[in-house]
Amino acid sequence: MQNPFEPKILAFLCNWCSYAGADLAGVSRLQYPPNIRVVRVMCSGTVSPHHVIHAFQRGADGVLVAGCHIGDCHYLKGNYMTLKRMKFVQELIRFAGYNPERFRLEWISSAEGVKFAEVVRDFTEKVRSLGPAPSFEASPRLAMGL
Amino acid sequence: MKTKVRQLLEEGRVDAFLAYKTIHGVPFPTLFTKENVDELEEWAPFKARYPVTKILLAQARQNPGKTFGVLVRGCEERSLYELFKWNQLSPDKVVVLGQACTEDLALYCECKKPFPDQLDYGEAPAPVPRSRRLEELEAMPETDRLQWWLSHFNRCIRCHGCRDVCPVCFCTECSLEHKELIPARKLPPDSSFHLVRAVHMAGRCIDCGLCEETCPAGIPLRALYKRVNDLVENIFDYQTGVPDGKSPFSMLGDESFLPAGPR
Ligand code: SF4
Ligand code: SF4
Ligand code: SF4
Ligand code: FES
């Protein structure tokens, strides 16, 4: 029998807010699905569209980027860049034909452990309902319309 | 063309001028200096297109002290604006003469501005504000669009022609050669190849269409980058290929203009 689909979700969390929020969720023993793998970054503004594309390239079914709320970034305006880039990359993947709901941007502060757990729960369910992400792997067969 | 270019060269306002010379009936980009100034021809409209500003950039990099002149179409002037903005060329080292494109070229390109601001030769044809190709693609359901792109992407032979011909691809180190991001030694390359290039063209591509014309696999790259820059325009209210402003991806801080809407 086939195993039920378990989505793989990669999360980029900024060190100062969202990672601390995730930590708080852990310390508070809040339940959230284990489908998420975390990459800690110093600021969400360091996440390039390349990282998002690379995550999908390597088989992620969903990608979450989370940082401090606008105005709270520890590098002042790092998350302005995050907002610009992520809004763009989401539209780009939509135009390429990938479901933009596989990507999510959230602002989660270090006090928002509850929000972190909720986001992860909600996003995991969303991605689960979408099924496995279409592969970025090349296939010459596709070029022939097979 | 003869007189104006000759004048620029003889008055010493430019050290060399990049224009065209007919060889076997086809115009080829040629660098004119005082030595071969007599070979200059009269201007007449023609359809052949080359990455002239890319040739100019290579010349300028090799001869940093020199001033160059160049004959540009609308898109080529747009690429110059970008090269100035991205600090690849210095505006005071470039003198521009401009030529209009023909009406059929404008229609073929679905070109928003088939003439340069600096118009010396030819009559400006009407702009083509809408892209039918893009509208058809937009109207496709998501899953069909994915299949449609994959059927094209998967013909790529990874020749890098799209990058090499592109007048605004000026980096000396290229993400398309990043072995992790786009796994090496795979043919066709994974979709990340095309998405990464699309990311790089955001806020930069001036829609000349040379990439698509060059592509031996006939991948409709122009539609992809046209869309990418429509996005940049819609989200950030920023247009590429105009003299003012800076790409929203090139700056942080107060200058940044955030997309409207809830955050
Ligand atoms: S894109 Fe085509 S029509 Fe527009 S300026 Fe360039 S060559 Fe002319
Ligand atoms: S249309 Fe193609 S070649 Fe021209 S600027 Fe855009 S990406 Fe570069
Ligand atoms: S020119 Fe076409 S075939 Fe060559 S690398 Fe670019 S997309 Fe691929
Ligand atoms: S430090 Fe958290 S988003 Fe910049």
PDB file of C-alpha atoms in Angstrom, chain B:
ATOM      1  CA  MET B   1      24.156  58.838 -41.289  1.00  0.00           C
ATOM      2  CA  LYS B   2      27.238  59.520 -43.325  1.00  0.00           C
ATOM      3  CA  THR B   3      27.396  63.218 -42.524  1.00  0.00           C
ATOM      4  CA  LYS B   4      26.470  63.092 -38.847  1.00  0.00           C
ATOM      5  CA  VAL B   5      28.866  60.282 -38.001  1.00  0.00           C
ATOM      6  CA  ARG B   6      31.639  61.805 -40.036  1.00  0.00           C
ATOM      7  CA  GLN B   7      31.146  65.066 -38.181  1.00  0.00           C
ATOM      8  CA  LEU B   8      31.247  63.393 -34.754  1.00  0.00           C
ATOM      9  CA  LEU B   9      34.470  61.611 -35.668  1.00  0.00           C
ATOM     10  CA  GLU B  10      36.156  64.579 -37.269  1.00  0.00           C
ATOM     11  CA  GLU B  11      35.243  66.945 -34.468  1.00  0.00           C
ATOM     12  CA  GLY B  12      36.727  64.416 -32.084  1.00  0.00           C
ATOM     13  CA  ARG B  13      33.491  64.070 -30.116  1.00  0.00           C
ATOM     14  CA  VAL B  14      33.762  60.308 -30.378  1.00  0.00           C
ATOM     15  CA  ASP B  15      36.778  58.059 -30.781  1.00  0.00           C
ATOM     16  CA  ALA B  16      34.786  55.459 -32.668  1.00  0.00           C
ATOM     17  CA  PHE B  17      31.207  55.024 -33.874  1.00  0.00           C
ATOM     18  CA  LEU B  18      29.314  51.758 -33.973  1.00  0.00           C
ATOM     19  CA  ALA B  19      27.075  51.662 -37.052  1.00  0.00           C
ATOM     20  CA  TYR B  20      26.520  49.298 -39.964  1.00  0.00           C
ATOM     21  CA  LYS B  21      28.210  48.310 -43.162  1.00  0.00           C
ATOM     22  CA  THR B  22      26.590  46.236 -45.884  1.00  0.00           C
ATOM     23  CA  ILE B  23      28.362  42.967 -46.539  1.00  0.00           C
ATOM     24  CA  HIS B  24      26.884  40.617 -49.137  1.00  0.00           C
ATOM     25  CA  GLY B  25      23.687  42.645 -48.993  1.00  0.00           C
ATOM     26  CA  VAL B  26      23.320  42.360 -45.221  1.00  0.00           C
ATOM     27  CA  PRO B  27      24.064  45.184 -42.769  1.00  0.00           C
ATOM     28  CA  PHE B  28      26.682  44.216 -40.178  1.00  0.00           C
ATOM     29  CA  PRO B  29      27.629  46.140 -37.051  1.00  0.00           C
ATOM     30  CA  THR B  30      30.923  47.866 -37.791  1.00  0.00           C
ATOM     31  CA  LEU B  31      33.126  50.149 -35.772  1.00  0.00           C
ATOM     32  CA  PHE B  32      33.989  53.315 -37.675  1.00  0.00           C
ATOM     33  CA  THR B  33      36.965  55.500 -36.821  1.00  0.00           C
ATOM     34  CA  LYS B  34      38.729  58.305 -38.662  1.00  0.00           C
ATOM     35  CA  GLU B  35      40.590  55.643 -40.627  1.00  0.00           C
ATOM     36  CA  ASN B  36      37.577  54.033 -42.303  1.00  0.00           C
ATOM     37  CA  VAL B  37      35.211  57.004 -42.232  1.00  0.00           C
ATOM     38  CA  ASP B  38      34.928  56.885 -46.032  1.00  0.00           C
ATOM     39  CA  GLU B  39      33.230  53.513 -45.836  1.00  0.00           C
ATOM     40  CA  LEU B  40      30.184  55.003 -44.081  1.00  0.00           C
ATOM     41  CA  GLU B  41      26.914  54.447 -45.950  1.00  0.00           C
ATOM     42  CA  GLU B  42      23.674  56.375 -46.260  1.00  0.00           C
ATOM     43  CA  TRP B  43      21.028  55.343 -43.742  1.00  0.00           C
ATOM     44  CA  ALA B  44      18.140  53.208 -44.969  1.00  0.00           C
ATOM     45  CA  PRO B  45      15.694  51.153 -42.859  1.00  0.00           C
ATOM     46  CA  PHE B  46      16.632  47.511 -42.359  1.00  0.00           C
ATOM     47  CA  LYS B  47      15.303  44.578 -40.376  1.00  0.00           C
ATOM     48  CA  ALA B  48      18.447  42.833 -39.165  1.00  0.00           C
ATOM     49  CA  ARG B  49      19.007  43.228 -35.414  1.00  0.00           C
ATOM     50  CA  TYR B  50      22.121  42.755 -33.347  1.00  0.00           C
ATOM     51  CA  PRO B  51      23.077  43.199 -29.706  1.00  0.00           C
ATOM     52  CA  VAL B  52      24.839  46.467 -30.591  1.00  0.00           C
ATOM     53  CA  THR B  53      24.867  47.831 -27.069  1.00  0.00           C
ATOM     54  CA  LYS B  54      26.457  44.610 -25.885  1.00  0.00           C
ATOM     55  CA  ILE B  55      29.184  45.072 -28.495  1.00  0.00           C
ATOM     56  CA  LEU B  56      29.494  48.646 -27.271  1.00  0.00           C
ATOM     57  CA  LEU B  57      29.830  47.481 -23.671  1.00  0.00           C
ATOM     58  CA  ALA B  58      32.626  45.086 -24.616  1.00  0.00           C
ATOM     59  CA  GLN B  59      34.423  47.887 -26.476  1.00  0.00           C
ATOM     60  CA  ALA B  60      33.972  50.305 -23.588  1.00  0.00           C
ATOM     61  CA  ARG B  61      35.324  47.790 -21.082  1.00  0.00           C
ATOM     62  CA  GLN B  62      38.407  47.250 -23.209  1.00  0.00           C
ATOM     63  CA  ASN B  63      38.934  50.966 -23.827  1.00  0.00           C
ATOM     64  CA  PRO B  64      37.873  52.699 -20.622  1.00  0.00           C
ATOM     65  CA  GLY B  65      39.172  56.139 -21.609  1.00  0.00           C
ATOM     66  CA  LYS B  66      37.440  56.318 -24.965  1.00  0.00           C
ATOM     67  CA  THR B  67      34.133  57.815 -26.041  1.00  0.00           C
ATOM     68  CA  PHE B  68      31.936  55.821 -28.378  1.00  0.00           C
ATOM     69  CA  GLY B  69      29.059  56.695 -30.608  1.00  0.00           C
ATOM     70  CA  VAL B  70      26.335  54.224 -31.480  1.00  0.00           C
ATOM     71  CA  LEU B  71      23.333  54.031 -33.775  1.00  0.00           C
ATOM     72  CA  VAL B  72      20.393  52.645 -31.785  1.00  0.00           C
ATOM     73  CA  ARG B  73      16.831  51.430 -32.229  1.00  0.00           C
ATOM     74  CA  GLY B  74      14.220  51.957 -29.529  1.00  0.00           C
ATOM     75  CA  CYS B  75      15.079  48.812 -27.619  1.00  0.00           C
ATOM     76  CA  GLU B  76      18.793  49.459 -27.944  1.00  0.00           C
ATOM     77  CA  GLU B  77      18.381  52.897 -26.440  1.00  0.00           C
ATOM     78  CA  ARG B  78      16.363  51.321 -23.625  1.00  0.00           C
ATOM     79  CA  SER B  79      19.228  48.917 -22.978  1.00  0.00           C
ATOM     80  CA  LEU B  80      21.621  51.870 -22.827  1.00  0.00           C
ATOM     81  CA  TYR B  81      19.461  53.488 -20.152  1.00  0.00           C
ATOM     82  CA  GLU B  82      19.644  50.272 -18.147  1.00  0.00           C
ATOM     83  CA  LEU B  83      23.396  49.959 -18.601  1.00  0.00           C
ATOM     84  CA  PHE B  84      23.769  53.546 -17.340  1.00  0.00           C
ATOM     85  CA  LYS B  85      21.528  52.881 -14.352  1.00  0.00           C
ATOM     86  CA  TRP B  86      23.372  49.709 -13.452  1.00  0.00           C
ATOM     87  CA  ASN B  87      26.703  51.565 -13.691  1.00  0.00           C
ATOM     88  CA  GLN B  88      28.007  49.491 -16.561  1.00  0.00           C
ATOM     89  CA  LEU B  89      28.469  52.379 -18.968  1.00  0.00           C
ATOM     90  CA  SER B  90      29.022  56.029 -18.306  1.00  0.00           C
ATOM     91  CA  PRO B  91      26.572  58.362 -20.097  1.00  0.00           C
ATOM     92  CA  ASP B  92      29.270  60.935 -20.765  1.00  0.00           C
ATOM     93  CA  LYS B  93      31.266  58.356 -22.701  1.00  0.00           C
ATOM     94  CA  VAL B  94      28.424  57.484 -25.094  1.00  0.00           C
ATOM     95  CA  VAL B  95      26.981  59.574 -27.930  1.00  0.00           C
ATOM     96  CA  VAL B  96      23.734  58.346 -29.423  1.00  0.00           C
ATOM     97  CA  LEU B  97      22.160  58.609 -32.851  1.00  0.00           C
ATOM     98  CA  GLY B  98      18.772  56.933 -33.208  1.00  0.00           C
ATOM     99  CA  GLN B  99      16.792  55.171 -35.899  1.00  0.00           C
ATOM    100  CA  ALA B 100      13.105  54.252 -35.995  1.00  0.00           C
ATOM    101  CA  CYS B 101      11.969  50.723 -36.741  1.00  0.00           C
ATOM    102  CA  THR B 102       9.584  49.859 -39.542  1.00  0.00           C
ATOM    103  CA  GLU B 103       5.929  49.270 -38.832  1.00  0.00           C
ATOM    104  CA  ASP B 104       6.081  45.541 -39.546  1.00  0.00           C
ATOM    105  CA  LEU B 105       9.043  45.121 -37.207  1.00  0.00           C
ATOM    106  CA  ALA B 106       7.050  46.906 -34.497  1.00  0.00           C
ATOM    107  CA  LEU B 107       4.114  44.571 -35.047  1.00  0.00           C
ATOM    108  CA  TYR B 108       6.327  41.508 -35.048  1.00  0.00           C
ATOM    109  CA  CYS B 109       7.991  42.628 -31.800  1.00  0.00           C
ATOM    110  CA  GLU B 110       4.693  43.751 -30.226  1.00  0.00           C
ATOM    111  CA  CYS B 111       6.840  46.712 -29.286  1.00  0.00           C
ATOM    112  CA  LYS B 112       5.701  49.378 -26.853  1.00  0.00           C
ATOM    113  CA  LYS B 113       8.150  51.920 -28.219  1.00  0.00           C
ATOM    114  CA  PRO B 114       9.584  51.084 -31.656  1.00  0.00           C
ATOM    115  CA  PHE B 115      11.705  54.238 -31.818  1.00  0.00           C
ATOM    116  CA  PRO B 116      14.331  55.893 -29.606  1.00  0.00           C
ATOM    117  CA  ASP B 117      13.889  59.207 -27.757  1.00  0.00           C
ATOM    118  CA  GLN B 118      16.827  60.435 -29.791  1.00  0.00           C
ATOM    119  CA  LEU B 119      15.372  60.048 -33.265  1.00  0.00           C
ATOM    120  CA  ASP B 120      17.642  60.982 -36.159  1.00  0.00           C
ATOM    121  CA  TYR B 121      16.582  58.609 -38.912  1.00  0.00           C
ATOM    122  CA  GLY B 122      13.232  57.305 -40.099  1.00  0.00           C
ATOM    123  CA  GLU B 123       9.639  57.937 -39.067  1.00  0.00           C
ATOM    124  CA  ALA B 124       8.362  56.651 -35.712  1.00  0.00           C
ATOM    125  CA  PRO B 125       5.746  53.938 -36.249  1.00  0.00           C
ATOM    126  CA  ALA B 126       2.776  53.536 -33.909  1.00  0.00           C
ATOM    127  CA  PRO B 127       3.553  51.757 -30.620  1.00  0.00           C
ATOM    128  CA  VAL B 128       1.977  48.339 -30.024  1.00  0.00           C
ATOM    129  CA  PRO B 129       0.756  48.544 -26.425  1.00  0.00           C
ATOM    130  CA  ARG B 130      -0.711  45.047 -26.074  1.00  0.00           C
ATOM    131  CA  SER B 131       0.905  41.675 -26.497  1.00  0.00           C
ATOM    132  CA  ARG B 132      -1.481  39.119 -27.941  1.00  0.00           C
ATOM    133  CA  ARG B 133       0.909  36.273 -27.168  1.00  0.00           C
ATOM    134  CA  LEU B 134       0.966  37.271 -23.529  1.00  0.00           C
ATOM    135  CA  GLU B 135      -2.787  37.654 -23.284  1.00  0.00           C
ATOM    136  CA  GLU B 136      -3.311  34.159 -24.672  1.00  0.00           C
ATOM    137  CA  LEU B 137      -0.902  32.749 -22.121  1.00  0.00           C
ATOM    138  CA  GLU B 138      -2.523  34.643 -19.273  1.00  0.00           C
ATOM    139  CA  ALA B 139      -5.890  33.255 -20.238  1.00  0.00           C
ATOM    140  CA  MET B 140      -4.662  29.645 -19.978  1.00  0.00           C
ATOM    141  CA  PRO B 141      -5.624  27.647 -16.862  1.00  0.00           C
ATOM    142  CA  GLU B 142      -2.669  27.194 -14.486  1.00  0.00           C
ATOM    143  CA  THR B 143      -2.112  23.495 -15.077  1.00  0.00           C
ATOM    144  CA  ASP B 144      -2.220  23.889 -18.852  1.00  0.00           C
ATOM    145  CA  ARG B 145       0.221  26.723 -18.568  1.00  0.00           C
ATOM    146  CA  LEU B 146       2.627  24.550 -16.623  1.00  0.00           C
ATOM    147  CA  GLN B 147       2.457  21.843 -19.284  1.00  0.00           C
ATOM    148  CA  TRP B 148       2.834  24.467 -21.972  1.00  0.00           C
ATOM    149  CA  TRP B 149       5.976  25.918 -20.398  1.00  0.00           C
ATOM    150  CA  LEU B 150       7.431  22.497 -19.670  1.00  0.00           C
ATOM    151  CA  SER B 151       6.923  21.417 -23.263  1.00  0.00           C
ATOM    152  CA  HIS B 152       9.050  24.429 -24.219  1.00  0.00           C
ATOM    153  CA  PHE B 153      11.574  24.464 -21.353  1.00  0.00           C
ATOM    154  CA  ASN B 154      12.383  20.842 -21.933  1.00  0.00           C
ATOM    155  CA  ARG B 155      13.693  21.535 -25.411  1.00  0.00           C
ATOM    156  CA  CYS B 156      16.451  23.759 -24.018  1.00  0.00           C
ATOM    157  CA  ILE B 157      19.923  22.667 -25.089  1.00  0.00           C
ATOM    158  CA  ARG B 158      21.623  24.850 -22.503  1.00  0.00           C
ATOM    159  CA  CYS B 159      23.625  26.773 -25.046  1.00  0.00           C
ATOM    160  CA  HIS B 160      23.395  30.000 -22.988  1.00  0.00           C
ATOM    161  CA  GLY B 161      22.638  31.874 -26.201  1.00  0.00           C
ATOM    162  CA  CYS B 162      19.769  33.741 -24.518  1.00  0.00           C
ATOM    163  CA  ARG B 163      22.176  35.106 -21.949  1.00  0.00           C
ATOM    164  CA  ASP B 164      25.070  35.739 -24.284  1.00  0.00           C
ATOM    165  CA  VAL B 165      23.017  37.814 -26.709  1.00  0.00           C
ATOM    166  CA  CYS B 166      21.125  39.757 -24.053  1.00  0.00           C
ATOM    167  CA  PRO B 167      22.159  43.418 -23.978  1.00  0.00           C
ATOM    168  CA  VAL B 168      21.391  43.753 -20.271  1.00  0.00           C
ATOM    169  CA  CYS B 169      23.138  40.557 -19.119  1.00  0.00           C
ATOM    170  CA  PHE B 170      26.383  42.135 -18.032  1.00  0.00           C
ATOM    171  CA  CYS B 171      27.477  40.078 -15.009  1.00  0.00           C
ATOM    172  CA  THR B 172      30.880  38.471 -15.078  1.00  0.00           C
ATOM    173  CA  GLU B 173      29.741  35.648 -12.819  1.00  0.00           C
ATOM    174  CA  CYS B 174      26.452  34.021 -13.819  1.00  0.00           C
ATOM    175  CA  SER B 175      23.868  32.279 -11.644  1.00  0.00           C
ATOM    176  CA  LEU B 176      22.950  30.056 -14.568  1.00  0.00           C
ATOM    177  CA  GLU B 177      26.275  28.344 -13.975  1.00  0.00           C
ATOM    178  CA  HIS B 178      25.611  27.736 -10.297  1.00  0.00           C
ATOM    179  CA  LYS B 179      25.912  23.973  -9.977  1.00  0.00           C
ATOM    180  CA  GLU B 180      23.561  23.627  -7.025  1.00  0.00           C
ATOM    181  CA  LEU B 181      20.822  25.935  -8.136  1.00  0.00           C
ATOM    182  CA  ILE B 182      20.732  24.480 -11.610  1.00  0.00           C
ATOM    183  CA  PRO B 183      22.205  20.998 -11.408  1.00  0.00           C
ATOM    184  CA  ALA B 184      25.137  20.696 -13.780  1.00  0.00           C
ATOM    185  CA  ARG B 185      25.543  18.137 -16.542  1.00  0.00           C
ATOM    186  CA  LYS B 186      21.847  17.714 -17.183  1.00  0.00           C
ATOM    187  CA  LEU B 187      20.206  18.143 -20.514  1.00  0.00           C
ATOM    188  CA  PRO B 188      17.694  19.649 -20.784  1.00  0.00           C
ATOM    189  CA  PRO B 189      18.372  21.695 -17.641  1.00  0.00           C
ATOM    190  CA  ASP B 190      15.766  21.715 -14.854  1.00  0.00           C
ATOM    191  CA  SER B 191      13.078  24.385 -14.855  1.00  0.00           C
ATOM    192  CA  SER B 192      15.106  26.400 -12.361  1.00  0.00           C
ATOM    193  CA  PHE B 193      17.297  27.453 -15.294  1.00  0.00           C
ATOM    194  CA  HIS B 194      14.479  29.427 -16.859  1.00  0.00           C
ATOM    195  CA  LEU B 195      13.024  30.693 -13.603  1.00  0.00           C
ATOM    196  CA  VAL B 196      16.390  31.938 -12.395  1.00  0.00           C
ATOM    197  CA  ARG B 197      16.924  33.795 -15.628  1.00  0.00           C
ATOM    198  CA  ALA B 198      13.419  35.234 -15.347  1.00  0.00           C
ATOM    199  CA  VAL B 199      14.241  36.493 -11.842  1.00  0.00           C
ATOM    200  CA  HIS B 200      17.345  38.180 -13.169  1.00  0.00           C
ATOM    201  CA  MET B 201      15.464  39.858 -15.972  1.00  0.00           C
ATOM    202  CA  ALA B 202      13.004  41.432 -13.540  1.00  0.00           C
ATOM    203  CA  GLY B 203      13.562  45.172 -13.528  1.00  0.00           C
ATOM    204  CA  ARG B 204      16.151  44.802 -16.273  1.00  0.00           C
ATOM    205  CA  CYS B 205      14.839  43.234 -19.497  1.00  0.00           C
ATOM    206  CA  ILE B 206      14.009  45.918 -22.060  1.00  0.00           C
ATOM    207  CA  ASP B 207      12.098  43.575 -24.366  1.00  0.00           C
ATOM    208  CA  CYS B 208      14.278  43.494 -27.444  1.00  0.00           C
ATOM    209  CA  GLY B 209      13.442  39.867 -28.161  1.00  0.00           C
ATOM    210  CA  LEU B 210      16.970  38.902 -29.178  1.00  0.00           C
ATOM    211  CA  CYS B 211      16.974  35.989 -26.713  1.00  0.00           C
ATOM    212  CA  GLU B 212      13.943  34.410 -28.323  1.00  0.00           C
ATOM    213  CA  GLU B 213      15.328  34.961 -31.803  1.00  0.00           C
ATOM    214  CA  THR B 214      18.643  33.450 -30.835  1.00  0.00           C
ATOM    215  CA  CYS B 215      17.238  30.419 -29.044  1.00  0.00           C
ATOM    216  CA  PRO B 216      17.910  27.377 -31.251  1.00  0.00           C
ATOM    217  CA  ALA B 217      15.092  25.538 -29.501  1.00  0.00           C
ATOM    218  CA  GLY B 218      12.539  28.227 -30.297  1.00  0.00           C
ATOM    219  CA  ILE B 219      11.506  28.709 -26.672  1.00  0.00           C
ATOM    220  CA  PRO B 220       9.113  31.683 -26.342  1.00  0.00           C
ATOM    221  CA  LEU B 221      11.389  33.462 -23.886  1.00  0.00           C
ATOM    222  CA  ARG B 222      10.219  36.910 -24.773  1.00  0.00           C
ATOM    223  CA  ALA B 223       6.736  36.243 -23.393  1.00  0.00           C
ATOM    224  CA  LEU B 224       8.253  35.080 -20.107  1.00  0.00           C
ATOM    225  CA  TYR B 225      10.331  38.207 -19.638  1.00  0.00           C
ATOM    226  CA  LYS B 226       7.587  40.481 -20.926  1.00  0.00           C
ATOM    227  CA  ARG B 227       5.380  39.089 -18.192  1.00  0.00           C
ATOM    228  CA  VAL B 228       8.092  39.416 -15.589  1.00  0.00           C
ATOM    229  CA  ASN B 229       8.392  43.098 -16.318  1.00  0.00           C
ATOM    230  CA  ASP B 230       4.651  43.625 -16.421  1.00  0.00           C
ATOM    231  CA  LEU B 231       4.757  42.236 -12.895  1.00  0.00           C
ATOM    232  CA  VAL B 232       7.459  44.660 -11.867  1.00  0.00           C
ATOM    233  CA  GLU B 233       5.418  47.471 -13.359  1.00  0.00           C
ATOM    234  CA  ASN B 234       2.185  46.401 -11.695  1.00  0.00           C
ATOM    235  CA  ILE B 235       3.657  45.673  -8.283  1.00  0.00           C
ATOM    236  CA  PHE B 236       6.245  48.416  -8.033  1.00  0.00           C
ATOM    237  CA  ASP B 237       5.131  50.956 -10.576  1.00  0.00           C
ATOM    238  CA  TYR B 238       8.603  50.797 -12.086  1.00  0.00           C
ATOM    239  CA  GLN B 239       9.378  50.632 -15.772  1.00  0.00           C
ATOM    240  CA  THR B 240      12.586  49.326 -17.288  1.00  0.00           C
ATOM    241  CA  GLY B 241      14.246  51.053 -20.196  1.00  0.00           C
ATOM    242  CA  VAL B 242      13.513  54.618 -19.160  1.00  0.00           C
ATOM    243  CA  PRO B 243      16.219  57.079 -18.101  1.00  0.00           C
ATOM    244  CA  ASP B 244      14.939  57.669 -14.557  1.00  0.00           C
ATOM    245  CA  GLY B 245      14.544  55.567 -11.463  1.00  0.00           C
ATOM    246  CA  LYS B 246      16.228  52.441 -10.229  1.00  0.00           C
ATOM    247  CA  SER B 247      15.148  48.835 -10.126  1.00  0.00           C
ATOM    248  CA  PRO B 248      13.109  48.118  -6.959  1.00  0.00           C
ATOM    249  CA  PHE B 249      15.380  45.110  -6.432  1.00  0.00           C
ATOM    250  CA  SER B 250      18.516  47.206  -6.358  1.00  0.00           C
ATOM    251  CA  MET B 251      17.780  49.212  -3.254  1.00  0.00           C
ATOM    252  CA  LEU B 252      16.766  49.004   0.359  1.00  0.00           C
ATOM    253  CA  GLY B 253      15.712  51.654   2.782  1.00  0.00           C
ATOM    254  CA  ASP B 254      13.768  54.858   2.368  1.00  0.00           C
ATOM    255  CA  GLU B 255      13.986  54.817  -1.345  1.00  0.00           C
ATOM    256  CA  SER B 256      12.206  51.514  -1.478  1.00  0.00           C
ATOM    257  CA  PHE B 257       8.668  51.588  -2.635  1.00  0.00           C
ATOM    258  CA  LEU B 258       6.681  48.813  -1.079  1.00  0.00           C
ATOM    259  CA  PRO B 259       3.876  47.148  -2.946  1.00  0.00           C
ATOM    260  CA  ALA B 260       0.469  48.478  -1.994  1.00  0.00           C
ATOM    261  CA  GLY B 261      -2.122  46.426  -0.103  1.00  0.00           C
ATOM    262  CA  PRO B 262      -2.289  44.649   3.242  1.00  0.00           C
ATOM    263  CA  ARG B 263       0.910  43.373   4.813  1.00  0.00           C
TER     264      ARG B 263
END
